[in-house]
Coordinates of C-alpha atoms and ligand atoms in Angstrom, one line a residue:
Chain A
X28 CA -0.3 0.2 -0.2
X29 CA 0.9 4.0 -1.1
X30 CA -0.3 6.5 1.3
X31 CA -1.8 9.4 -1.2
X32 CA -2.8 12.7 -0.9
X33 CA -4.6 14.5 -3.6
X34 CA -7.4 17.4 -3.1
X35 CA -10.8 16.2 -4.4
X36 CA -13.4 18.6 -5.1
X37 CA -11.5 21.1 -3.0
X38 CA -10.8 18.7 -0.1
X39 CA -7.4 17.4 0.3
X40 CA -8.0 13.6 1.1
X41 CA -5.1 11.4 2.3
X42 CA -5.7 7.5 1.8
X43 CA -3.4 4.4 1.6
X44 CA -4.2 2.5 -1.7
X45 CA -2.9 -0.2 -3.6
X46 CA -0.8 -0.2 -6.4
X47 CA -3.2 -1.4 -8.7
X48 CA -5.8 1.1 -7.5
X49 CA -7.4 2.7 -10.3
X50 CA -8.6 6.5 -9.7
X51 CA -12.3 5.3 -10.1
X52 CA -12.1 2.5 -7.2
X53 CA -10.5 4.9 -5.4
X54 CA -13.5 7.6 -5.6
X55 CA -16.1 5.4 -5.8
X56 CA -14.8 2.6 -2.7
X57 CA -13.3 4.6 -0.3
X58 CA -14.6 8.1 -0.6
X59 CA -17.9 6.9 -1.6
X60 CA -18.1 9.5 -4.6
X61 CA -20.6 7.4 -6.9
X62 CA -21.2 9.9 -9.2
X63 CA -18.8 9.1 -11.2
X64 CA -19.9 5.9 -13.0
X65 CA -18.1 2.8 -14.7
X66 CA -19.2 2.1 -17.8
X67 CA -17.4 -0.2 -19.5
X68 CA -13.8 -0.7 -17.6
X69 CA -12.0 -0.8 -21.0
X70 CA -11.4 2.7 -21.7
X71 CA -13.7 3.5 -24.4
X72 CA -17.3 4.7 -23.1
X73 CA -16.0 7.9 -21.1
X74 CA -18.7 7.5 -18.0
X75 CA -15.8 7.3 -15.9
X76 CA -14.3 11.1 -17.2
X77 CA -13.3 13.4 -14.4
X78 CA -10.9 15.8 -14.2
X79 CA -7.2 16.0 -12.6
X80 CA -5.1 19.3 -13.3
X81 CA -8.2 20.7 -15.2
X82 CA -7.9 17.8 -17.6
X83 CA -10.4 15.5 -18.6
X84 CA -9.2 12.0 -18.3
X85 CA -10.4 8.5 -17.6
X86 CA -10.4 7.3 -14.4
X87 CA -10.8 3.3 -15.1
X88 CA -7.5 4.1 -17.4
X89 CA -5.3 5.6 -14.3
X90 CA -3.9 4.6 -10.9
X91 CA -4.8 6.1 -8.2
X92 CA -1.1 6.5 -6.9
X93 CA -0.4 8.6 -10.0
X94 CA -3.0 11.2 -8.1
X95 CA -0.6 12.2 -6.0
X96 CA -0.5 15.7 -5.1
X97 CA -3.3 16.4 -8.1
X98 CA -6.7 18.5 -8.2
X99 CA -9.5 16.0 -8.6
X100 CA -13.0 17.1 -10.2
X101 CA -15.7 14.9 -10.1
X102 CA -19.3 15.1 -11.0
X103 CA -19.8 16.0 -7.2
X104 CA -17.7 19.3 -7.4
X105 CA -19.7 20.4 -10.9
X106 CA -22.8 22.4 -8.6
X107 CA -22.9 25.8 -7.7
X108 CA -21.8 26.9 -4.6
X109 CA -25.0 27.1 -3.5
X110 CA -26.0 23.5 -4.3
X111 CA -27.8 24.5 -7.8
X112 CA -27.3 23.6 -10.7
X113 CA -24.4 24.4 -13.0
X114 CA -25.1 26.2 -16.2
X115 CA -24.1 23.3 -18.0
X116 CA -26.1 20.3 -15.7
X117 CA -29.0 23.1 -15.8
X118 CA -28.8 22.9 -19.6
X119 CA -28.7 19.0 -20.0
X120 CA -32.0 19.0 -18.0
X121 CA -33.6 21.7 -19.9
X122 CA -33.1 20.2 -23.1
X123 CA -33.3 16.7 -22.3
X124 CA -29.5 15.7 -22.2
X125 CA -30.1 12.7 -20.7
X126 CA -32.6 10.1 -20.5
X127 CA -31.1 7.1 -17.9
X128 CA -28.2 9.3 -16.9
X129 CA -25.5 6.6 -16.6
X130 CA -23.4 8.6 -19.5
X131 CA -24.4 11.9 -17.9
X132 CA -21.5 12.7 -15.1
X133 CA -18.8 11.7 -18.1
X134 CA -20.9 13.6 -20.6
X135 CA -20.7 16.8 -18.2
X136 CA -17.4 16.7 -17.3
X137 CA -16.5 16.1 -21.2
X138 CA -18.8 19.2 -22.0
X139 CA -16.8 21.2 -18.5
X140 CA -13.3 20.9 -20.0
X141 CA -14.4 21.9 -24.0
X142 CA -16.0 24.9 -22.7
X143 CA -12.8 26.0 -20.7
X144 CA -10.7 26.0 -23.6
X145 CA -13.4 26.8 -26.5
X146 CA -16.0 28.6 -24.3
X147 CA -18.0 28.9 -27.9
X148 CA -17.4 25.5 -30.2
X149 CA -19.1 24.8 -33.7
X150 CA -21.3 21.6 -33.4
X151 CA -18.7 19.8 -35.7
X152 CA -16.2 21.1 -32.7
X153 CA -18.9 19.2 -29.6
X154 CA -19.5 16.2 -31.5
X155 CA -15.6 15.6 -32.1
X156 CA -14.8 16.2 -28.7
X157 CA -17.6 13.4 -27.5
X158 CA -15.8 10.9 -29.2
X159 CA -14.6 9.6 -26.4
X160 CA -18.3 9.3 -24.7
X161 CA -20.7 7.2 -25.5
X162 CA -25.0 7.0 -25.2
X163 CA -27.3 4.2 -25.3
X164 CA -29.7 5.8 -25.0
X165 CA -30.2 9.3 -26.2
X166 CA -28.3 9.2 -29.9
X167 CA -26.9 12.1 -29.1
X168 CA -28.5 15.4 -30.8
X169 CA -29.8 16.8 -26.9
X170 CA -26.5 16.2 -25.5
X171 CA -25.2 18.6 -28.3
X172 CA -27.7 21.2 -28.1
X173 CA -27.5 21.2 -24.3
X174 CA -23.6 22.0 -24.5
X175 CA -24.1 24.5 -27.0
X176 CA -26.7 26.1 -25.2
X177 CA -24.8 26.3 -22.2
X178 CA -22.2 28.2 -24.3
X179 CA -24.9 30.8 -24.7
X180 CA -25.4 30.2 -28.0
X181 CA -28.7 29.8 -30.4
X182 CA -29.7 26.0 -30.3
X183 CA -32.7 26.4 -32.4
X184 CA -31.1 25.6 -35.3
X185 CA -30.0 22.3 -34.2
X186 CA -32.3 19.8 -35.5
X187 CA -33.4 16.8 -34.0
X188 CA -32.4 14.8 -36.8
Chain B
X4 CA -5.7 -6.5 -12.7
X5 CA -3.0 -8.9 -10.8
X6 CA -1.3 -7.4 -7.9
X7 CA 2.0 -5.3 -8.4
X8 CA 3.6 -2.5 -6.6
X9 CA 3.4 1.1 -8.3
X10 CA 6.4 3.6 -7.7
X11 CA 6.5 6.8 -9.1
X12 CA 10.2 8.6 -10.0
X13 CA 10.9 12.3 -10.5
X14 CA 14.0 11.8 -12.4
X15 CA 14.8 9.3 -15.8
X16 CA 18.0 8.6 -13.5
X17 CA 15.9 7.2 -10.5
X18 CA 12.9 5.5 -13.4
X19 CA 16.1 3.8 -14.9
X20 CA 17.0 2.3 -11.2
X21 CA 13.7 1.1 -10.4
X22 CA 13.4 -0.6 -13.4
X23 CA 15.9 -2.8 -13.1
X24 CA 14.2 -4.8 -10.8
X25 CA 13.0 -7.8 -11.5
X26 CA 9.3 -7.8 -13.8
X27 CA 9.9 -4.4 -13.4
X28 CA 7.7 -2.0 -16.5
X29 CA 7.6 1.4 -17.2
X30 CA 3.9 2.8 -17.6
X31 CA 3.8 5.6 -19.3
X32 CA 0.0 7.2 -19.9
X33 CA -1.5 3.6 -19.7
X34 CA -3.7 4.2 -22.1
X35 CA -2.4 0.5 -23.6
X36 CA -1.0 -0.8 -20.6
X37 CA -4.1 -0.6 -18.3
X38 CA -6.4 -2.0 -20.6
X39 CA -3.7 -5.1 -21.2
X40 CA -3.5 -5.4 -17.4
X41 CA -7.3 -5.9 -16.9
X42 CA -7.4 -8.2 -19.5
X43 CA -4.3 -10.4 -17.2
X44 CA -2.2 -10.1 -20.3
X45 CA 0.9 -8.8 -18.2
X46 CA 2.5 -9.7 -14.9
X47 CA 4.7 -7.6 -14.0
X48 CA 5.8 -7.1 -10.3
X49 CA 6.3 -3.2 -10.3
X50 CA 5.1 -0.8 -11.8
X51 CA 7.0 2.3 -12.8
X52 CA 5.0 5.3 -13.5
X53 CA 7.1 7.8 -15.8
X54 CA 4.5 10.3 -15.3
X55 CA 5.8 11.9 -12.2
X56 CA 9.4 13.1 -14.6
X57 CA 8.7 16.6 -15.6
X58 CA 12.1 16.9 -17.7
X59 CA 10.8 13.9 -20.1
X60 CA 7.8 16.4 -20.9
X61 CA 8.3 19.5 -23.6
X62 CA 7.9 20.2 -27.3
X63 CA 10.9 22.2 -28.8
X64 CA 12.5 23.2 -31.9
X65 CA 16.3 23.3 -33.0
X66 CA 17.0 24.2 -36.1
X67 CA 14.9 22.3 -38.4
X68 CA 14.8 19.3 -35.5
X69 CA 11.4 18.8 -33.4
X70 CA 12.2 17.6 -30.4
X71 CA 9.5 15.7 -28.0
X72 CA 10.2 14.8 -24.2
X73 CA 9.1 10.4 -24.2
X74 CA 6.3 11.8 -21.5
X75 CA 5.0 14.1 -23.7
X76 CA 0.7 13.6 -23.9
X77 CA -0.7 13.6 -27.9
X78 CA -2.8 16.3 -26.5
X79 CA 0.0 18.6 -25.9
X80 CA 1.2 17.6 -28.7
X81 CA -1.0 18.9 -30.7
X82 CA -1.3 22.0 -28.9
X83 CA 2.4 22.6 -29.0
X84 CA 3.7 21.4 -31.9
X85 CA 1.1 23.2 -33.9
X86 CA 3.4 26.3 -35.5
X87 CA 6.5 24.3 -36.6
X88 CA 4.6 20.8 -37.3
X89 CA 1.5 21.3 -37.9
X90 CA 1.4 17.7 -40.2
X91 CA 2.1 15.6 -36.7
X92 CA 0.6 18.4 -34.5
X93 CA -2.7 17.2 -36.8
X94 CA -1.8 13.4 -36.4
X95 CA -1.8 13.7 -32.5
X96 CA -4.9 15.5 -32.5
X97 CA -7.3 12.2 -33.6
X98 CA -5.7 9.9 -31.4
X99 CA -8.1 8.5 -29.6
X100 CA -10.4 10.9 -27.8
X101 CA -9.2 13.5 -25.5
X102 CA -9.1 11.9 -22.3
X103 CA -6.8 9.4 -24.1
X104 CA -4.8 12.4 -25.5
X105 CA -4.3 13.8 -22.4
X106 CA -2.8 10.8 -20.7
X107 CA -1.3 8.8 -23.5
X108 CA 2.2 9.9 -24.4
X109 CA 4.5 9.6 -27.9
X110 CA 7.1 7.7 -26.0
X111 CA 4.1 5.1 -25.1
X112 CA 2.9 5.0 -28.7
X113 CA 6.0 4.0 -30.0
X114 CA 7.6 1.6 -27.1
X115 CA 4.1 -0.1 -28.2
X116 CA 4.4 -0.3 -31.6
X117 CA 1.2 -1.1 -32.3
X118 CA 0.4 -2.4 -36.1
X119 CA -2.7 0.1 -36.5
X120 CA -1.0 2.8 -34.4
X121 CA -0.8 6.7 -36.0
X122 CA 2.5 7.8 -34.3
X123 CA 4.8 5.1 -35.5
X124 CA 3.9 6.1 -39.4
X125 CA 4.7 9.6 -38.4
X126 CA 8.6 8.6 -37.1
X127 CA 9.1 6.3 -39.9
X128 CA 8.1 8.5 -42.4
X129 CA 10.4 11.5 -41.3
X130 CA 13.3 9.5 -40.2
X131 CA 13.2 10.3 -36.6
X132 CA 15.4 9.5 -34.2
X133 CA 14.7 7.7 -31.3
X134 CA 16.6 8.5 -28.4
X135 CA 16.7 6.5 -24.6
X136 CA 18.2 6.5 -21.5
X137 CA 21.3 4.7 -23.2
X138 CA 21.5 5.6 -27.3
X139 CA 20.5 6.9 -30.5
X140 CA 18.3 4.7 -32.5
X141 CA 17.1 5.2 -36.4
X142 CA 13.5 4.7 -37.5
X143 CA 14.6 2.8 -40.1
X144 CA 16.4 0.5 -37.4
X145 CA 13.2 1.0 -34.8
X146 CA 10.4 -1.0 -36.1
X147 CA 10.9 -4.7 -36.4
X148 CA 7.3 -6.2 -36.6
X149 CA 4.1 -5.7 -34.6
X150 CA 4.2 -5.3 -30.9
X151 CA 7.9 -5.3 -31.8
X152 CA 11.0 -2.8 -31.9
X153 CA 14.6 -2.2 -30.6
X154 CA 14.8 -1.2 -27.5
X155 CA 16.1 -3.5 -24.7
X156 CA 14.0 -4.2 -21.4
X157 CA 13.8 -1.8 -19.1
X158 CA 14.9 1.2 -22.0
X159 CA 13.0 4.3 -21.7
X160 CA 12.1 6.1 -25.0
X161 CA 13.2 10.0 -23.4
X162 CA 13.1 11.5 -26.7
X163 CA 12.1 11.9 -30.2
X164 CA 13.6 13.9 -32.9
X165 CA 11.6 15.0 -36.1
X166 CA 13.3 16.5 -38.7
X167 CA 10.8 19.1 -40.0
X168 CA 9.8 18.2 -43.6
X169 CA 9.3 20.8 -46.2
X170 CA 5.9 19.5 -46.2
X171 CA 3.8 16.6 -44.3
X172 CA 0.3 15.6 -44.1
X173 CA -1.0 12.3 -41.8
X174 CA -4.6 10.9 -43.4
X175 CA -6.5 8.0 -41.6
X176 CA -9.1 5.6 -42.2
X177 CA -10.3 5.7 -39.0
X178 CA -11.5 2.0 -37.6
X179 CA -14.3 3.9 -36.0
X180 CA -15.2 2.3 -32.9
X181 CA -11.3 2.5 -31.4
X182 CA -10.0 5.5 -33.8
X183 CA -7.4 3.4 -34.7
X184 CA -6.2 3.4 -38.1
X185 CA -7.9 0.8 -40.2
X186 CA -5.0 2.4 -42.8
X187 CA -3.0 5.5 -41.8
X188 CA -0.2 7.0 -44.4
X189 CA 1.9 9.8 -43.6
X190 CA 3.6 11.1 -46.3
X191 CA 7.1 13.7 -45.8
X192 CA 8.7 15.6 -48.5
X193 CA 12.0 17.0 -47.6
X194 CA 14.5 18.6 -50.0
X195 CA 15.8 15.4 -50.7
X196 CA 13.2 13.4 -51.9
X197 CA 9.5 12.2 -49.7
X198 CA 9.2 9.3 -47.8
X199 CA 5.9 7.7 -47.2
X200 CA 4.9 5.4 -44.3
X201 CA 2.1 3.0 -43.4
X202 CA 0.6 1.7 -40.7
X203 CA -2.5 -0.1 -39.8
X204 CA -2.3 -2.7 -42.9
X205 CA 0.8 -4.7 -42.6
X206 CA 0.9 -7.9 -40.6
X207 CA 4.5 -6.6 -39.8
X208 CA 3.4 -3.4 -38.3
X209 CA 4.6 0.1 -40.3
X210 CA 6.5 -0.2 -43.6
X211 CA 7.7 2.3 -46.2
X212 CA 5.7 2.6 -49.4
X213 CA 8.5 2.4 -51.4
X214 CA 7.1 2.5 -54.7
X215 CA 5.5 5.5 -53.8
X216 CA 8.3 7.6 -52.4
X217 CA 10.1 6.6 -56.0
X218 CA 7.4 7.8 -57.4
X219 CA 6.3 11.4 -55.5
X220 CA 10.1 11.9 -55.4
X221 CA 10.1 12.8 -59.0
X222 CA 7.1 14.4 -59.3
X223 CA 4.8 15.8 -55.6
X224 CA 1.1 15.1 -56.7
X225 CA -1.9 13.1 -56.0
X226 CA -1.6 11.9 -60.3
X227 CA 1.9 10.4 -59.3
X228 CA 0.9 7.9 -57.1
X229 CA -2.3 7.3 -59.6
X230 CA -0.1 5.5 -61.4
X231 CA 0.5 2.6 -59.3
X232 CA -0.5 -0.3 -58.5
X233 CA -1.7 -0.7 -55.3
X234 CA 1.2 -2.9 -52.7
X235 CA 0.7 -6.6 -52.2
X236 CA -2.6 -7.3 -49.8
X237 CA -2.1 -11.2 -49.3
X238 CA 0.0 -10.8 -46.4
X239 CA -1.9 -7.6 -45.2
X240 CA -3.7 -7.5 -41.9
X241 CA -7.5 -9.5 -42.6
X242 CA -9.9 -8.9 -40.0
X243 CA -13.4 -8.1 -39.6
X244 CA -12.9 -4.5 -40.5
X245 CA -11.5 -5.3 -43.7
X246 CA -9.4 -7.3 -45.9
X247 CA -6.2 -7.2 -47.2
X248 CA -7.0 -6.7 -50.6
X249 CA -9.1 -3.6 -49.1
X250 CA -6.1 -2.5 -46.8
X251 CA -4.4 -2.5 -49.8
X252 CA -6.7 -0.4 -51.6
X253 CA -6.9 2.3 -49.0
X254 CA -3.0 2.7 -48.8
X255 CA -3.3 4.1 -52.4
X256 CA -6.1 6.3 -51.5
X257 CA -5.1 7.4 -48.3
X258 CA -1.4 8.4 -49.8
X259 CA -2.6 10.6 -52.6
X260 CA -5.4 12.0 -49.8
X261 CA -2.3 13.0 -48.1
X262 CA -0.8 14.4 -51.1
X263 CA -3.4 16.8 -51.5
X264 CA -3.7 17.7 -47.9
X265 CA 0.0 18.5 -47.7
X266 CA 0.1 20.9 -50.9
Ligands
FAD4 C1 -10.1 4.5 -26.7 C2 -8.7 4.5 -27.3 C3 -8.5 4.8 -28.7 C4 -6.7 5.3 -28.8 N1 -7.2 5.6 -30.1 C5 -5.7 5.6 -30.7 C6 -5.9 6.2 -32.3 O1 -6.5 6.4 -33.0 N2 -3.9 5.5 -32.8 C7 -3.2 5.4 -31.8 O2 -2.2 5.6 -32.4 N3 -3.6 5.2 -31.0 C8 -4.8 5.1 -30.1 N4 -4.8 4.3 -28.6 C9 -3.5 4.5 -28.3 C10 -3.1 5.7 -27.3 O3 -2.4 6.3 -28.1 C11 -1.8 4.9 -26.1 O4 -1.5 6.3 -25.4 C12 -0.5 4.4 -26.6 O5 -0.4 3.7 -27.5 C13 0.5 4.2 -25.1 O6 0.9 5.0 -25.0 P1 1.0 5.1 -23.2 O7 1.6 6.8 -22.8 O8 -0.7 5.4 -23.1 O9 1.5 4.1 -22.7 P2 1.4 2.8 -21.4 O10 -0.2 2.2 -22.0 O11 1.5 3.3 -20.3 O12 1.9 1.8 -22.7 C14 2.7 1.1 -23.4 C15 4.1 0.4 -23.7 O13 5.1 1.2 -23.6 C16 5.6 1.1 -22.5 N5 6.1 1.9 -22.6 C17 5.3 3.6 -21.9 N6 6.0 4.6 -22.2 C18 7.4 3.9 -22.6 C19 8.8 5.0 -22.8 N7 8.7 6.4 -22.3 N8 9.6 4.3 -23.0 C20 9.9 3.0 -23.0 N9 8.3 2.2 -22.9 C21 7.3 2.8 -22.7 C22 4.9 0.5 -21.4 O14 5.9 -0.2 -20.5 C23 4.0 -0.5 -22.0 O15 4.7 -1.4 -23.1 C24 -6.2 4.9 -28.8 C25 -6.3 4.5 -26.9 C26 -7.3 4.4 -26.4 C27 -7.9 3.3 -24.7
FES5 S1 -15.6 3.0 -17.7 FE1 -13.9 4.3 -18.1 S2 -13.9 4.4 -20.4 FE2 -15.9 3.4 -19.9
FES6 S1 -28.4 8.8 -21.2 FE1 -28.6 7.1 -20.8 S2 -26.7 6.0 -22.0 FE2 -27.0 8.2 -21.9

C-alpha cells in the first residue's frame, strides 16, 4: 500500500491505496463518490471521466497513486456553491440531454473541459470532442444541443435529425 | 488485475534504476497498458510510472528538428507542435479521444508499436531518431514488426527527434469504434526526397511504401500515385473490419489524400 494525498472537489484527502487501485475505485469505494460511473472498464465509454489538474481523463484508466498531489474534480464538484445546478448541468436538464443518466456524469465532465478551452464551440467541434463518450439512450442530439446552449449559443437551428 | 507495486520516480535516472528490478515495467500514460493489465495479459511485479518526470515533457524546436520528450502527451503535441510541424500536431489531435490524449504519450505509443497506431507512421516517414536513456536509434532500425521494437528491457524512450519536413500530412481511414487506423499514411517531403510510411495495414507493422516514395520524389502530386499498383495485399491484416486486399487498396487512396492535404 502507498499513501496518497490529493485534493478532491476542493478538499484534501489522504488514504492508503493498492498499487493496482484505479482512480475510479479510489473515488467510488474509498471516498464513496459514486457519481463517477464505470460503464465499460475498457477505456472506451467515458462514463468515468473526471478532471485531473483541469484536464479530462478516464478514471478507469489511471492509477490512484498517480494522482498524488493532483487536483481532482468529479461530478459531485460541479454544482454551484449554493447547491443549484451549474450552467452545463441545468442545460442538460432543460434540453433533455439525458434519459437513463448513466453516461451523464462523464458527458458533463467532458463538456466542462471543452467549454473551458473553447467557450463557443461549433456543433462539429462538440461532436468531435465527445468521441470518447458513449451514450446508449439519447442519440446524442440533445446532448450536443445542451452543450451548445450552455455555451450561450442559439440552439433553435439544431434539428433533432 | 494481478497485484503489483507502483513507484513514481521524478527523474529518468531514478526510473532507470527502478526498472532494474525483476519484472518491473514502465507505465507511460497507461492508455494501452492499463487495459492490458485488466485483461491479465501482463503480470509485472512493479510498475514504474513515468508521469511524475517533468524532464520527459516538452516540445521544442532546435534548428530544423522538432524534439519531443518521451513523456509528452498527445494533447500537448497537438497544441505545441502546431506552429512548427502542423502535420504532426494534426496526427496527435486525432488519436483516440480527448481523455486518451490527455494521458497517452509519444514514448508509450512508440514503445508499444501497435500495428494500427498513428505515431509510428510519422516517426518512420520522417526518419525520426528515437532517443533512449542509453542510445539513439534511427526509425529505420527501430520498428521490427508488430508490437516489436529495438528497445531492450528496461530501456526508456526519452526523446523523439523529427527532422521538420517541407510538407507533410497524415491521413487516417479510421476504424470508427476505436479510431485506430484501419489504414493510415504519413507523407513527408524533404529537400532530398519524399518518404511514405503506412500503418494499420501490414502484419509486420508500419512500413515504407517505396514505389510511392520514388514516384512522389519525381513529382509531388496525387497523379504520381494514381498510376501505381497497390502494394501486395495477400500479406496484409485481414479482420472483420476489412480484408487485406481492401487495406491494400486503401493504402493508395490514403496516400493520394495525404499528398493533397500536404499541399
Ligand atoms: C479508446 C482509445 C483509443 C485510442 N486510439 C488511438 C489512435 O487512434 N491512434 C493511436 O495511435 N493510438 C490510439 N490509442 C492508444 C494510445 O495512443 C496510447 O496512449 C498509446 O498507444 C500508449 O501510450 P501510453 O503512454 O498510454 O503508454 P502505456 O499504455 O503506459 O504503455 C504502453 C507500453 O509502452 C511502454 N512504455 C510506456 N512509456 C514508455 C517509454 N517512455 N519508454 C519505454 N517504454 C514505454 C509500457 O511499458 C508498455 O509496454 C488509443 C487508446 C485508447 C484507450
Ligand atoms: S468506464 Fe472508463 S471509459 Fe468506460
Ligand atoms: S442517457 Fe442513458 S446512456 Fe446516455
